[in-house]
């Protein structure tokens, strides 16, 4: 698919489902509360992209968005040293970074006591 931008509202299927590809949906909003309502009003929560130079808005949105990853003024592939995770219906846990390593590791403790002298273990 060629890179595509859709203009519409939050009732569009494309605005409410995870689409993997060069696709963006532009949805006008009147204020920050409405934007957060749209962003959090879906069953998915993999990634959000926020475009602003307002530091207080960055802080507010990154805290309020119910997603695993937030990009601010950029987007790109995940860096392997950073955790990549989704919330709600997105993803099944953590990947990448130390969090991904821990999520895919099962700890086990083994205590090995030497056998008494003269006896084989």
PDB file of C-alpha atoms in Angstrom:
ATOM      1  CA  UNK A   1       0.000   0.000   0.000  1.00  0.00           C
ATOM      2  CA  UNK A   2       1.217   3.472  -0.789  1.00  0.00           C
ATOM      3  CA  UNK A   3       1.538   5.856   2.174  1.00  0.00           C
ATOM      4  CA  UNK A   4      -1.989   7.042   2.852  1.00  0.00           C
ATOM      5  CA  UNK A   5      -3.586   9.660   5.103  1.00  0.00           C
ATOM      6  CA  UNK A   6      -7.259   9.430   6.035  1.00  0.00           C
ATOM      7  CA  UNK A   7      -9.274  12.392   7.294  1.00  0.00           C
ATOM      8  CA  UNK A   8     -12.374  11.623   9.297  1.00  0.00           C
ATOM      9  CA  UNK A   9     -13.655  11.057  12.786  1.00  0.00           C
ATOM     10  CA  UNK A  10     -13.264   8.496  15.538  1.00  0.00           C
ATOM     11  CA  UNK A  11     -16.137   6.338  14.225  1.00  0.00           C
ATOM     12  CA  UNK A  12     -14.100   5.197  11.200  1.00  0.00           C
ATOM     13  CA  UNK A  13     -12.956   1.582  11.389  1.00  0.00           C
ATOM     14  CA  UNK A  14      -9.457   2.668  10.371  1.00  0.00           C
ATOM     15  CA  UNK A  15      -9.373   5.008  13.380  1.00  0.00           C
ATOM     16  CA  UNK A  16     -10.388   2.292  15.849  1.00  0.00           C
ATOM     17  CA  UNK A  17      -8.236  -0.658  14.807  1.00  0.00           C
ATOM     18  CA  UNK A  18      -4.524  -1.342  14.648  1.00  0.00           C
ATOM     19  CA  UNK A  19      -3.292  -0.795  11.133  1.00  0.00           C
ATOM     20  CA  UNK A  20       0.257  -1.852  10.348  1.00  0.00           C
ATOM     21  CA  UNK A  21       1.539   0.032   7.358  1.00  0.00           C
ATOM     22  CA  UNK A  22       2.243   3.511   6.074  1.00  0.00           C
ATOM     23  CA  UNK A  23      -1.166   4.804   7.132  1.00  0.00           C
ATOM     24  CA  UNK A  24      -2.215   7.751   9.253  1.00  0.00           C
ATOM     25  CA  UNK A  25      -5.633   8.926  10.339  1.00  0.00           C
ATOM     26  CA  UNK A  26      -6.163  12.632  11.010  1.00  0.00           C
ATOM     27  CA  UNK A  27      -9.065  13.373  13.335  1.00  0.00           C
ATOM     28  CA  UNK A  28      -9.805  17.009  14.219  1.00  0.00           C
ATOM     29  CA  UNK A  29     -10.495  17.755  17.888  1.00  0.00           C
ATOM     30  CA  UNK A  30     -11.511  20.830  19.864  1.00  0.00           C
ATOM     31  CA  UNK A  31      -9.384  20.446  23.005  1.00  0.00           C
ATOM     32  CA  UNK A  32      -6.903  18.161  24.755  1.00  0.00           C
ATOM     33  CA  UNK A  33      -9.596  16.298  26.677  1.00  0.00           C
ATOM     34  CA  UNK A  34     -11.354  15.371  23.447  1.00  0.00           C
ATOM     35  CA  UNK A  35      -8.057  14.254  21.872  1.00  0.00           C
ATOM     36  CA  UNK A  36      -7.298  12.018  24.873  1.00  0.00           C
ATOM     37  CA  UNK A  37     -10.838  10.629  24.790  1.00  0.00           C
ATOM     38  CA  UNK A  38     -10.369   9.650  21.132  1.00  0.00           C
ATOM     39  CA  UNK A  39      -6.898   8.216  21.703  1.00  0.00           C
ATOM     40  CA  UNK A  40      -7.883   6.162  24.750  1.00  0.00           C
ATOM     41  CA  UNK A  41     -11.345   5.244  23.466  1.00  0.00           C
ATOM     42  CA  UNK A  42     -10.180   2.185  21.555  1.00  0.00           C
ATOM     43  CA  UNK A  43      -9.500  -1.384  22.586  1.00  0.00           C
ATOM     44  CA  UNK A  44      -5.891  -1.106  21.412  1.00  0.00           C
ATOM     45  CA  UNK A  45      -2.880   0.587  22.946  1.00  0.00           C
ATOM     46  CA  UNK A  46       0.350  -0.156  21.155  1.00  0.00           C
ATOM     47  CA  UNK A  47       1.784   3.234  20.164  1.00  0.00           C
ATOM     48  CA  UNK A  48       0.825   6.897  20.185  1.00  0.00           C
ATOM     49  CA  UNK A  49       2.508   9.728  18.330  1.00  0.00           C
ATOM     50  CA  UNK A  50       2.236  13.258  19.715  1.00  0.00           C
ATOM     51  CA  UNK A  51       3.235  16.336  17.725  1.00  0.00           C
ATOM     52  CA  UNK A  52       3.723  19.433  19.884  1.00  0.00           C
ATOM     53  CA  UNK A  53       6.396  21.751  21.257  1.00  0.00           C
ATOM     54  CA  UNK A  54       4.383  22.495  24.395  1.00  0.00           C
ATOM     55  CA  UNK A  55       6.239  20.889  27.343  1.00  0.00           C
ATOM     56  CA  UNK A  56       3.167  20.815  29.601  1.00  0.00           C
ATOM     57  CA  UNK A  57       1.139  19.106  26.872  1.00  0.00           C
ATOM     58  CA  UNK A  58       3.909  16.532  26.364  1.00  0.00           C
ATOM     59  CA  UNK A  59       3.873  15.749  30.094  1.00  0.00           C
ATOM     60  CA  UNK A  60       0.078  15.585  30.273  1.00  0.00           C
ATOM     61  CA  UNK A  61      -0.366  13.397  27.209  1.00  0.00           C
ATOM     62  CA  UNK A  62       2.473  10.974  27.908  1.00  0.00           C
ATOM     63  CA  UNK A  63       1.015  10.351  31.368  1.00  0.00           C
ATOM     64  CA  UNK A  64      -2.612  10.113  30.227  1.00  0.00           C
ATOM     65  CA  UNK A  65      -2.255   8.030  27.060  1.00  0.00           C
ATOM     66  CA  UNK A  66      -3.040   4.355  27.731  1.00  0.00           C
ATOM     67  CA  UNK A  67      -0.462   2.912  25.357  1.00  0.00           C
ATOM     68  CA  UNK A  68       2.806   1.028  25.665  1.00  0.00           C
ATOM     69  CA  UNK A  69       4.991   3.469  23.708  1.00  0.00           C
ATOM     70  CA  UNK A  70       4.675   7.211  23.078  1.00  0.00           C
ATOM     71  CA  UNK A  71       6.694   9.007  20.415  1.00  0.00           C
ATOM     72  CA  UNK A  72       6.948  12.806  20.656  1.00  0.00           C
ATOM     73  CA  UNK A  73       7.627  14.735  17.437  1.00  0.00           C
ATOM     74  CA  UNK A  74       9.008  11.628  15.763  1.00  0.00           C
ATOM     75  CA  UNK A  75       8.323   8.012  14.915  1.00  0.00           C
ATOM     76  CA  UNK A  76      10.493   5.126  13.883  1.00  0.00           C
ATOM     77  CA  UNK A  77      11.376   1.517  14.512  1.00  0.00           C
ATOM     78  CA  UNK A  78      11.882   0.558  18.156  1.00  0.00           C
ATOM     79  CA  UNK A  79      15.433   0.686  19.477  1.00  0.00           C
ATOM     80  CA  UNK A  80      16.392  -2.822  20.667  1.00  0.00           C
ATOM     81  CA  UNK A  81      17.657  -1.496  24.029  1.00  0.00           C
ATOM     82  CA  UNK A  82      14.250   0.028  24.865  1.00  0.00           C
ATOM     83  CA  UNK A  83      11.232  -2.004  25.932  1.00  0.00           C
ATOM     84  CA  UNK A  84       8.438  -2.383  23.379  1.00  0.00           C
ATOM     85  CA  UNK A  85       5.046  -3.264  24.774  1.00  0.00           C
ATOM     86  CA  UNK A  86       1.375  -2.864  24.148  1.00  0.00           C
ATOM     87  CA  UNK A  87      -1.550  -2.505  26.519  1.00  0.00           C
ATOM     88  CA  UNK A  88      -5.203  -3.467  26.314  1.00  0.00           C
ATOM     89  CA  UNK A  89      -5.731  -5.525  23.128  1.00  0.00           C
ATOM     90  CA  UNK A  90      -2.263  -4.768  21.751  1.00  0.00           C
ATOM     91  CA  UNK A  91       0.542  -7.203  22.253  1.00  0.00           C
ATOM     92  CA  UNK A  92       1.035 -10.028  24.666  1.00  0.00           C
ATOM     93  CA  UNK A  93       3.746  -8.614  26.897  1.00  0.00           C
ATOM     94  CA  UNK A  94       7.090  -6.915  26.755  1.00  0.00           C
ATOM     95  CA  UNK A  95       9.644  -7.292  24.008  1.00  0.00           C
ATOM     96  CA  UNK A  96      13.113  -5.827  23.581  1.00  0.00           C
ATOM     97  CA  UNK A  97      15.230  -4.148  26.231  1.00  0.00           C
ATOM     98  CA  UNK A  98      15.766  -5.407  29.750  1.00  0.00           C
ATOM     99  CA  UNK A  99      11.990  -5.664  30.334  1.00  0.00           C
ATOM    100  CA  UNK A 100      11.689  -7.990  27.326  1.00  0.00           C
ATOM    101  CA  UNK A 101      14.572 -10.087  28.571  1.00  0.00           C
ATOM    102  CA  UNK A 102      12.961 -10.444  31.996  1.00  0.00           C
ATOM    103  CA  UNK A 103       9.537 -11.157  30.491  1.00  0.00           C
ATOM    104  CA  UNK A 104      10.971 -14.069  28.524  1.00  0.00           C
ATOM    105  CA  UNK A 105      13.205 -15.495  31.242  1.00  0.00           C
ATOM    106  CA  UNK A 106      12.232 -18.018  33.877  1.00  0.00           C
ATOM    107  CA  UNK A 107      14.412 -17.918  36.950  1.00  0.00           C
ATOM    108  CA  UNK A 108      15.505 -21.083  38.658  1.00  0.00           C
ATOM    109  CA  UNK A 109      17.706 -21.578  41.689  1.00  0.00           C
ATOM    110  CA  UNK A 110      19.855 -24.698  41.913  1.00  0.00           C
ATOM    111  CA  UNK A 111      21.578 -25.564  45.189  1.00  0.00           C
ATOM    112  CA  UNK A 112      24.372 -28.068  44.718  1.00  0.00           C
ATOM    113  CA  UNK A 113      25.782 -29.605  47.842  1.00  0.00           C
ATOM    114  CA  UNK A 114      28.886 -31.721  47.552  1.00  0.00           C
ATOM    115  CA  UNK A 115      28.451 -35.391  48.440  1.00  0.00           C
ATOM    116  CA  UNK A 116      29.958 -36.596  51.738  1.00  0.00           C
ATOM    117  CA  UNK A 117      33.556 -37.840  51.419  1.00  0.00           C
ATOM    118  CA  UNK A 118      33.754 -41.359  50.030  1.00  0.00           C
ATOM    119  CA  UNK A 119      30.255 -41.349  48.500  1.00  0.00           C
ATOM    120  CA  UNK A 120      29.373 -40.709  44.907  1.00  0.00           C
ATOM    121  CA  UNK A 121      26.499 -38.384  44.277  1.00  0.00           C
TER     122      UNK A 121
END
